[in-house]
PDB file of C-alpha atoms in Angstrom:
ATOM      1  CA  MET A 143      79.819 160.392-111.683  1.00 47.00           C
ATOM      2  CA  THR A 144      80.676 160.374-108.011  1.00 57.00           C
ATOM      3  CA  ASP A 145      79.126 161.248-105.038  1.00 72.00           C
ATOM      4  CA  LYS A 146      80.296 164.459-104.672  1.00 83.00           C
ATOM      5  CA  LYS A 147      78.501 167.447-104.689  1.00 87.00           C
ATOM      6  CA  ILE A 148      77.202 168.409-108.175  1.00 89.00           C
ATOM      7  CA  VAL A 149      77.748 171.903-109.803  1.00 94.00           C
ATOM      8  CA  PHE A 150      75.459 172.205-113.221  1.00 93.00           C
ATOM      9  CA  LEU A 151      77.476 174.570-114.982  1.00 94.00           C
ATOM     10  CA  SER A 152      74.872 175.333-118.349  1.00 91.00           C
ATOM     11  CA  HIS A 153      76.397 176.442-121.131  1.00 92.00           C
ATOM     12  CA  ILE A 154      76.741 176.570-125.081  1.00 91.00           C
ATOM     13  CA  PHE A 155      79.317 174.346-127.150  1.00 90.00           C
ATOM     14  CA  GLU A 156      81.014 177.533-128.769  1.00 91.00           C
ATOM     15  CA  GLU A 157      82.005 178.808-124.892  1.00 94.00           C
ATOM     16  CA  ARG A 158      83.031 176.169-123.797  1.00 93.00           C
ATOM     17  CA  GLU A 159      86.384 177.047-122.864  1.00 95.00           C
ATOM     18  CA  LEU A 160      85.077 179.651-120.795  1.00 96.00           C
ATOM     19  CA  ALA A 161      83.174 177.121-118.821  1.00 96.00           C
ATOM     20  CA  ILE A 162      86.560 174.588-118.333  1.00 95.00           C
ATOM     21  CA  HIS A 163      88.192 177.291-117.127  1.00 96.00           C
ATOM     22  CA  PHE A 164      85.240 178.200-114.752  1.00 97.00           C
ATOM     23  CA  LYS A 165      85.036 174.461-113.757  1.00 96.00           C
ATOM     24  CA  SER A 166      88.732 174.254-112.836  1.00 97.00           C
ATOM     25  CA  LEU A 167      88.473 177.600-110.719  1.00 97.00           C
ATOM     26  CA  ILE A 168      85.870 175.947-108.910  1.00 97.00           C
ATOM     27  CA  GLU A 169      87.024 172.564-108.476  1.00 96.00           C
ATOM     28  CA  ASP A 170      90.808 173.758-107.687  1.00 96.00           C
ATOM     29  CA  SER A 171      88.888 176.359-105.245  1.00 96.00           C
ATOM     30  CA  PHE A 172      87.166 173.406-103.600  1.00 95.00           C
ATOM     31  CA  LEU A 173      89.797 171.471-103.293  1.00 92.00           C
ATOM     32  CA  ASP A 174      87.689 168.202-105.480  1.00 89.00           C
ATOM     33  CA  LEU A 175      85.162 168.630-103.086  1.00 91.00           C
ATOM     34  CA  ILE A 176      82.756 169.393-105.614  1.00 92.00           C
ATOM     35  CA  ASP A 177      82.488 168.256-109.357  1.00 93.00           C
ATOM     36  CA  VAL A 178      81.346 170.805-111.548  1.00 94.00           C
ATOM     37  CA  PHE A 179      79.455 169.140-114.775  1.00 92.00           C
ATOM     38  CA  VAL A 180      80.392 170.602-118.142  1.00 90.00           C
ATOM     39  CA  SER A 181      78.768 169.557-120.727  1.00 76.00           C
ATOM     40  CA  SER A 182      81.325 169.893-123.462  1.00 64.00           C
ATOM     41  CA  ASP A 183      84.207 168.513-121.126  1.00 44.00           C
ATOM     42  CA  ASP A 184      84.937 164.661-121.981  1.00 43.00           C
ATOM     43  CA  ARG A 185      85.720 163.990-118.360  1.00 45.00           C
ATOM     44  CA  SER A 186      81.981 164.965-117.879  1.00 41.00           C
ATOM     45  CA  ILE A 187      80.463 163.497-120.154  1.00 41.00           C
ATOM     46  CA  GLY A 188      82.188 160.268-121.613  1.00 43.00           C
ATOM     47  CA  LEU A 189      82.917 158.885-125.457  1.00 41.00           C
ATOM     48  CA  GLY A 190      79.907 157.389-126.477  1.00 42.00           C
ATOM     49  CA  ARG A 191      77.893 158.203-123.431  1.00 43.00           C
ATOM     50  CA  LYS A 192      74.166 159.480-124.854  1.00 45.00           C
ATOM     51  CA  TRP A 193      73.756 163.294-123.740  1.00 46.00           C
ATOM     52  CA  LEU A 194      70.400 164.088-122.385  1.00 49.00           C
ATOM     53  CA  ASN A 195      69.576 160.893-121.209  1.00 48.00           C
ATOM     54  CA  ASN A 196      72.483 159.506-119.094  1.00 60.00           C
ATOM     55  CA  ASP A 197      74.645 161.792-117.878  1.00 71.00           C
ATOM     56  CA  ILE A 198      73.368 165.390-118.490  1.00 76.00           C
ATOM     57  CA  THR A 199      70.124 163.973-116.974  1.00 77.00           C
ATOM     58  CA  HIS A 200      71.135 162.636-113.802  1.00 77.00           C
ATOM     59  CA  ALA A 201      73.895 166.202-113.442  1.00 80.00           C
ATOM     60  CA  LEU A 202      70.287 167.660-113.746  1.00 79.00           C
ATOM     61  CA  ASN A 203      68.561 165.500-111.284  1.00 80.00           C
ATOM     62  CA  GLY A 204      71.265 165.589-109.076  1.00 82.00           C
ATOM     63  CA  CYS A 205      72.683 168.908-108.906  1.00 89.00           C
ATOM     64  CA  THR A 206      72.591 171.048-105.359  1.00 92.00           C
ATOM     65  CA  VAL A 207      73.510 174.610-107.860  1.00 94.00           C
ATOM     66  CA  GLU A 208      73.099 175.287-111.329  1.00 93.00           C
ATOM     67  CA  LEU A 209      75.550 178.033-112.814  1.00 95.00           C
ATOM     68  CA  VAL A 210      74.478 179.785-116.245  1.00 95.00           C
ATOM     69  CA  LEU A 211      76.978 181.288-118.895  1.00 96.00           C
ATOM     70  CA  CYS A 212      75.135 183.981-120.291  1.00 96.00           C
ATOM     71  CA  SER A 213      75.996 185.656-123.255  1.00 96.00           C
ATOM     72  CA  PRO A 214      74.053 187.557-126.602  1.00 94.00           C
ATOM     73  CA  VAL A 215      74.589 183.959-128.556  1.00 92.00           C
ATOM     74  CA  SER A 216      73.357 181.535-125.697  1.00 93.00           C
ATOM     75  CA  VAL A 217      70.447 183.158-124.147  1.00 93.00           C
ATOM     76  CA  LYS A 218      69.322 182.801-127.707  1.00 91.00           C
ATOM     77  CA  ARG A 219      69.555 178.738-127.560  1.00 88.00           C
ATOM     78  CA  PRO A 220      66.817 177.028-126.067  1.00 84.00           C
ATOM     79  CA  TRP A 221      68.334 174.429-124.236  1.00 82.00           C
ATOM     80  CA  ILE A 222      69.878 177.248-121.918  1.00 85.00           C
ATOM     81  CA  ASN A 223      66.526 178.006-120.898  1.00 81.00           C
ATOM     82  CA  PHE A 224      65.366 173.993-120.384  1.00 79.00           C
ATOM     83  CA  GLU A 225      68.742 173.686-118.158  1.00 79.00           C
ATOM     84  CA  ALA A 226      67.610 176.327-115.698  1.00 78.00           C
ATOM     85  CA  GLY A 227      64.194 174.946-115.742  1.00 73.00           C
ATOM     86  CA  ALA A 228      64.762 171.339-115.274  1.00 66.00           C
ATOM     87  CA  ALA A 229      67.675 172.517-112.312  1.00 64.00           C
ATOM     88  CA  GLY A 230      66.156 175.162-111.082  1.00 69.00           C
ATOM     89  CA  TRP A 231      62.817 176.335-111.532  1.00 72.00           C
ATOM     90  CA  ILE A 232      61.666 172.815-110.913  1.00 76.00           C
ATOM     91  CA  ARG A 233      63.641 171.320-107.817  1.00 81.00           C
ATOM     92  CA  GLY A 234      64.006 174.376-106.307  1.00 85.00           C
ATOM     93  CA  ILE A 235      68.188 174.772-105.950  1.00 90.00           C
ATOM     94  CA  PRO A 236      69.795 178.059-106.764  1.00 92.00           C
ATOM     95  CA  VAL A 237      70.554 178.912-110.455  1.00 93.00           C
ATOM     96  CA  VAL A 238      73.330 181.858-111.091  1.00 95.00           C
ATOM     97  CA  PRO A 239      73.355 183.165-114.563  1.00 96.00           C
ATOM     98  CA  LEU A 240      76.574 185.056-115.240  1.00 97.00           C
ATOM     99  CA  CYS A 241      76.958 187.345-118.205  1.00 98.00           C
ATOM    100  CA  HIS A 242      79.983 187.199-120.378  1.00 97.00           C
ATOM    101  CA  SER A 243      80.975 189.330-123.525  1.00 96.00           C
ATOM    102  CA  GLY A 244      78.941 191.544-123.515  1.00 94.00           C
ATOM    103  CA  MET A 245      75.650 190.593-121.835  1.00 96.00           C
ATOM    104  CA  GLU A 246      74.726 192.750-119.122  1.00 96.00           C
ATOM    105  CA  PRO A 247      72.565 191.305-115.818  1.00 96.00           C
ATOM    106  CA  GLY A 248      69.370 193.781-116.783  1.00 95.00           C
ATOM    107  CA  LYS A 249      69.378 192.772-119.844  1.00 95.00           C
ATOM    108  CA  LEU A 250      68.869 188.809-119.774  1.00 94.00           C
ATOM    109  CA  PRO A 251      65.516 187.576-121.018  1.00 91.00           C
ATOM    110  CA  VAL A 252      62.592 186.317-119.219  1.00 86.00           C
ATOM    111  CA  PRO A 253      62.975 183.882-117.400  1.00 84.00           C
ATOM    112  CA  LEU A 254      66.927 184.117-116.806  1.00 91.00           C
ATOM    113  CA  ASN A 255      65.762 187.661-116.055  1.00 91.00           C
ATOM    114  CA  LEU A 256      63.891 187.061-112.278  1.00 88.00           C
ATOM    115  CA  LEU A 257      67.164 185.104-111.093  1.00 91.00           C
ATOM    116  CA  GLN A 258      69.465 187.619-109.914  1.00 92.00           C
ATOM    117  CA  ALA A 259      72.837 187.716-112.518  1.00 95.00           C
ATOM    118  CA  GLY A 260      76.192 188.365-112.229  1.00 97.00           C
ATOM    119  CA  LYS A 261      78.846 189.601-114.727  1.00 97.00           C
ATOM    120  CA  LEU A 262      81.372 186.586-115.061  1.00 96.00           C
ATOM    121  CA  THR A 263      84.952 189.235-115.047  1.00 97.00           C
ATOM    122  CA  GLU A 264      83.600 190.645-111.810  1.00 96.00           C
ATOM    123  CA  THR A 265      85.499 190.298-108.606  1.00 97.00           C
ATOM    124  CA  PHE A 266      82.116 190.986-106.981  1.00 95.00           C
ATOM    125  CA  SER A 267      80.012 188.417-108.399  1.00 96.00           C
ATOM    126  CA  LEU A 268      82.612 185.785-108.245  1.00 96.00           C
ATOM    127  CA  LYS A 269      82.282 186.225-104.242  1.00 95.00           C
ATOM    128  CA  PHE A 270      78.840 186.336-104.428  1.00 94.00           C
ATOM    129  CA  VAL A 271      78.326 183.112-106.283  1.00 96.00           C
ATOM    130  CA  PHE A 272      80.942 181.331-103.972  1.00 97.00           C
ATOM    131  CA  PRO A 273      79.137 181.398-100.620  1.00 96.00           C
ATOM    132  CA  VAL A 274      76.435 179.789-103.251  1.00 95.00           C
ATOM    133  CA  LEU A 275      78.359 177.011-104.088  1.00 95.00           C
ATOM    134  CA  ALA A 276      80.182 176.422-100.232  1.00 95.00           C
ATOM    135  CA  ASN A 277      76.471 176.406 -98.449  1.00 94.00           C
ATOM    136  CA  ALA A 278      75.383 173.754-101.086  1.00 90.00           C
ATOM    137  CA  LEU A 279      78.535 171.775 -99.793  1.00 90.00           C
ATOM    138  CA  GLY A 280      78.688 172.629 -96.674  1.00 91.00           C
ATOM    139  CA  SER A 281      81.666 174.322 -95.923  1.00 91.00           C
ATOM    140  CA  ARG A 282      83.337 177.540 -95.697  1.00 94.00           C
ATOM    141  CA  THR A 283      83.882 179.889 -98.418  1.00 95.00           C
ATOM    142  CA  PRO A 284      87.894 179.324 -99.816  1.00 95.00           C
ATOM    143  CA  ARG A 285      89.393 182.420-100.003  1.00 94.00           C
ATOM    144  CA  VAL A 286      89.751 182.715-103.839  1.00 96.00           C
ATOM    145  CA  ASP A 287      92.604 185.230-105.547  1.00 96.00           C
ATOM    146  CA  PHE A 288      90.132 185.643-108.902  1.00 97.00           C
ATOM    147  CA  SER A 289      92.618 187.554-110.687  1.00 97.00           C
ATOM    148  CA  ALA A 290      94.314 185.189-112.494  1.00 97.00           C
ATOM    149  CA  PHE A 291      89.999 183.958-113.891  1.00 97.00           C
ATOM    150  CA  ILE A 292      88.381 186.953-114.357  1.00 97.00           C
ATOM    151  CA  GLN A 293      92.389 187.415-117.442  1.00 97.00           C
ATOM    152  CA  ASN A 294      91.500 184.672-119.059  1.00 96.00           C
ATOM    153  CA  ALA A 295      87.561 184.870-118.872  1.00 97.00           C
ATOM    154  CA  VAL A 296      88.701 189.228-120.363  1.00 96.00           C
ATOM    155  CA  ASP A 297      90.766 187.686-123.089  1.00 94.00           C
ATOM    156  CA  PHE A 298      87.899 184.899-124.139  1.00 94.00           C
ATOM    157  CA  GLU A 299      85.414 187.903-124.400  1.00 94.00           C
ATOM    158  CA  LYS A 300      87.935 189.540-126.521  1.00 88.00           C
ATOM    159  CA  LYS A 301      88.312 186.587-128.904  1.00 87.00           C
ATOM    160  CA  TYR A 302      84.572 185.280-128.234  1.00 90.00           C
ATOM    161  CA  THR A 303      83.613 188.836-129.400  1.00 86.00           C
ATOM    162  CA  PHE A 304      86.155 189.849-132.278  1.00 78.00           C
ATOM    163  CA  TRP A 305      84.586 188.955-135.283  1.00 73.00           C
ATOM    164  CA  ASN A 306      81.134 190.462-134.048  1.00 74.00           C
ATOM    165  CA  SER A 307      83.265 193.864-133.278  1.00 71.00           C
ATOM    166  CA  CYS A 308      84.449 193.459-136.962  1.00 70.00           C
ATOM    167  CA  ASN A 309      81.406 192.652-138.722  1.00 71.00           C
ATOM    168  CA  SER A 310      79.401 195.651-136.841  1.00 72.00           C
ATOM    169  CA  ALA A 311      81.995 197.762-137.782  1.00 70.00           C
ATOM    170  CA  PHE A 312      81.253 196.698-141.248  1.00 71.00           C
ATOM    171  CA  GLN A 313      77.519 196.792-141.421  1.00 75.00           C
ATOM    172  CA  ILE A 314      77.736 200.669-139.972  1.00 74.00           C
ATOM    173  CA  ILE A 315      80.329 201.444-143.122  1.00 71.00           C
ATOM    174  CA  ASN A 316      78.383 199.316-145.540  1.00 75.00           C
ATOM    175  CA  ASN A 317      75.054 201.198-144.457  1.00 76.00           C
ATOM    176  CA  ILE A 318      77.304 204.880-145.540  1.00 71.00           C
ATOM    177  CA  ASN A 319      78.406 203.897-148.428  1.00 71.00           C
ATOM    178  CA  PRO A 320      77.632 200.256-150.270  1.00 74.00           C
ATOM    179  CA  GLN A 321      80.227 200.525-152.372  1.00 73.00           C
ATOM    180  CA  ILE A 322      83.333 200.834-149.950  1.00 70.00           C
ATOM    181  CA  ILE A 323      82.606 196.639-148.699  1.00 68.00           C
ATOM    182  CA  ASP A 324      82.928 195.682-152.502  1.00 72.00           C
ATOM    183  CA  ALA A 325      86.519 197.779-152.481  1.00 70.00           C
ATOM    184  CA  LEU A 326      87.250 196.606-149.244  1.00 63.00           C
ATOM    185  CA  ARG A 327      87.479 192.970-150.702  1.00 66.00           C
ATOM    186  CA  ASN A 328      89.044 193.423-153.920  1.00 69.00           C
ATOM    187  CA  GLN A 329      91.352 195.709-151.888  1.00 64.00           C
ATOM    188  CA  ASN A 330      91.082 198.370-154.296  1.00 65.00           C
ATOM    189  CA  VAL A 331      92.135 201.891-153.151  1.00 62.00           C
ATOM    190  CA  VAL A 332      88.395 204.201-153.306  1.00 59.00           C
ATOM    191  CA  SER A 333      87.628 207.419-153.713  1.00 61.00           C
ATOM    192  CA  LEU A 334      84.724 208.578-152.004  1.00 57.00           C
ATOM    193  CA  THR A 335      82.523 211.342-151.577  1.00 58.00           C
ATOM    194  CA  CYS A 336      81.011 211.598-148.635  1.00 54.00           C
ATOM    195  CA  SER A 337      77.087 213.751-148.881  1.00 54.00           C
ATOM    196  CA  ARG A 338      75.802 212.534-145.045  1.00 52.00           C
ATOM    197  CA  THR A 339      75.465 214.186-142.075  1.00 56.00           C
ATOM    198  CA  ARG A 340      78.707 215.200-140.111  1.00 56.00           C
ATOM    199  CA  ASP A 341      78.136 212.236-137.483  1.00 62.00           C
ATOM    200  CA  GLN A 342      77.989 209.616-140.463  1.00 61.00           C
ATOM    201  CA  ALA A 343      81.346 211.231-141.526  1.00 60.00           C
ATOM    202  CA  VAL A 344      82.586 210.752-137.830  1.00 59.00           C
ATOM    203  CA  GLN A 345      81.376 206.838-137.949  1.00 62.00           C
ATOM    204  CA  LEU A 346      83.359 206.221-140.914  1.00 62.00           C
ATOM    205  CA  PHE A 347      85.972 207.664-139.957  1.00 60.00           C
ATOM    206  CA  TRP A 348      85.803 205.867-136.238  1.00 57.00           C
ATOM    207  CA  ARG A 349      85.164 202.736-138.343  1.00 60.00           C
ATOM    208  CA  PHE A 350      87.969 202.625-140.691  1.00 59.00           C
ATOM    209  CA  VAL A 351      90.853 203.048-137.653  1.00 56.00           C
ATOM    210  CA  TRP A 352      89.311 200.240-135.607  1.00 55.00           C
ATOM    211  CA  LEU A 353      89.487 198.396-138.963  1.00 56.00           C
ATOM    212  CA  LEU A 354      93.655 200.007-139.637  1.00 52.00           C
ATOM    213  CA  GLY A 355      95.784 197.037-139.971  1.00 48.00           C
ATOM    214  CA  ARG A 356      93.278 194.091-140.903  1.00 46.00           C
ATOM    215  CA  VAL A 357      92.226 195.570-144.599  1.00 42.00           C
ATOM    216  CA  PRO A 358      93.820 197.262-147.032  1.00 37.00           C
ATOM    217  CA  LEU A 359      92.108 200.379-148.109  1.00 34.00           C
ATOM    218  CA  MET A 360      92.789 204.066-149.101  1.00 32.00           C
ATOM    219  CA  CYS A 361      89.944 205.746-148.788  1.00 35.00           C
ATOM    220  CA  SER A 362      89.918 209.521-149.202  1.00 33.00           C
ATOM    221  CA  VAL A 363      86.536 211.513-148.881  1.00 30.00           C
ATOM    222  CA  LEU A 364      85.822 214.536-150.173  1.00 31.00           C
ATOM    223  CA  GLY A 365      83.728 217.639-149.208  1.00 37.00           C
ATOM    224  CA  GLY A 366      80.214 217.931-150.198  1.00 39.00           C
ATOM    225  CA  CYS A 367      79.093 217.860-146.075  1.00 38.00           C
ATOM    226  CA  ALA A 368      76.467 220.074-146.163  1.00 39.00           C
ATOM    227  CA  ALA A 369      77.626 224.006-144.750  1.00 35.00           C
ATOM    228  CA  GLU A 370      76.368 224.121-141.377  1.00 35.00           C
ATOM    229  CA  ASN A 371      77.672 220.781-139.934  1.00 38.00           C
ATOM    230  CA  ARG A 372      80.987 221.872-139.138  1.00 35.00           C
ATOM    231  CA  GLY A 373      83.621 219.912-138.484  1.00 36.00           C
ATOM    232  CA  ALA A 374      83.343 217.825-141.626  1.00 35.00           C
ATOM    233  CA  ASP A 375      86.226 219.061-143.961  1.00 37.00           C
ATOM    234  CA  ALA A 376      88.861 218.455-141.215  1.00 35.00           C
ATOM    235  CA  VAL A 377      86.987 214.872-140.992  1.00 32.00           C
ATOM    236  CA  SER A 378      87.708 214.384-144.761  1.00 35.00           C
ATOM    237  CA  THR A 379      91.139 215.849-144.264  1.00 36.00           C
ATOM    238  CA  ALA A 380      91.720 213.710-142.061  1.00 34.00           C
ATOM    239  CA  ILE A 381      90.386 210.618-143.942  1.00 35.00           C
ATOM    240  CA  GLY A 382      92.543 211.920-146.502  1.00 38.00           C
ATOM    241  CA  SER A 383      95.939 212.132-145.307  1.00 37.00           C
ATOM    242  CA  HIS A 384      95.726 208.349-144.261  1.00 36.00           C
ATOM    243  CA  LYS A 385      96.691 204.850-146.285  1.00 37.00           C
ATOM    244  CA  TYR A 386      95.322 201.621-144.780  1.00 34.00           C
ATOM    245  CA  GLU A 387      97.992 199.106-144.919  1.00 33.00           C
TER     246      GLU A 387
END
């Protein structure tokens, strides 16, 4: 550690790539006058050093601002709230939650929802954060082009949430007809009769479209929808006319 002002960047290990990108943005923008502590970066914690008793404790005790990376996954981890409480509420320093990967400020759980939060992929939010950092440093707020960082953050979100999106699609398909998942696993041709509502047939169709190219599948959904559900036959025809390879 140095005598520079410390910003503690609270995050979970799975989101270390995003944390390190954000660390670089801050340190470069403030000409390395700020040290951003990122526990998953071996430049912040040396190999062989104790995780909590030494470096993290020192950083929590010495930081002037804490930034918290909040995703639907990270807000469920106990140490995220522990670090926010240890640094912010006990010491009275600014704590700023920054949402990403599907988390929204309005959906943050207690106690993070009691803080002024922003989104990591929005220029407006980043422009709110940087004056907080400048104030802690006692400097002017630098002019920063956030576009490259935001694009990196968006790219990270796409990779980070991809399998969750796939699992969500598979879950919807499984709820409509569990036989489909077995067919997908075995890469078999499956012919299904849809006896569900039109909305479920539409859901099924669009989940297959979304998964197009990801799994080999030929699916034919035949009639059977209630007569009053107009349009179901059209959905059935559309699905039956596509071969998914």
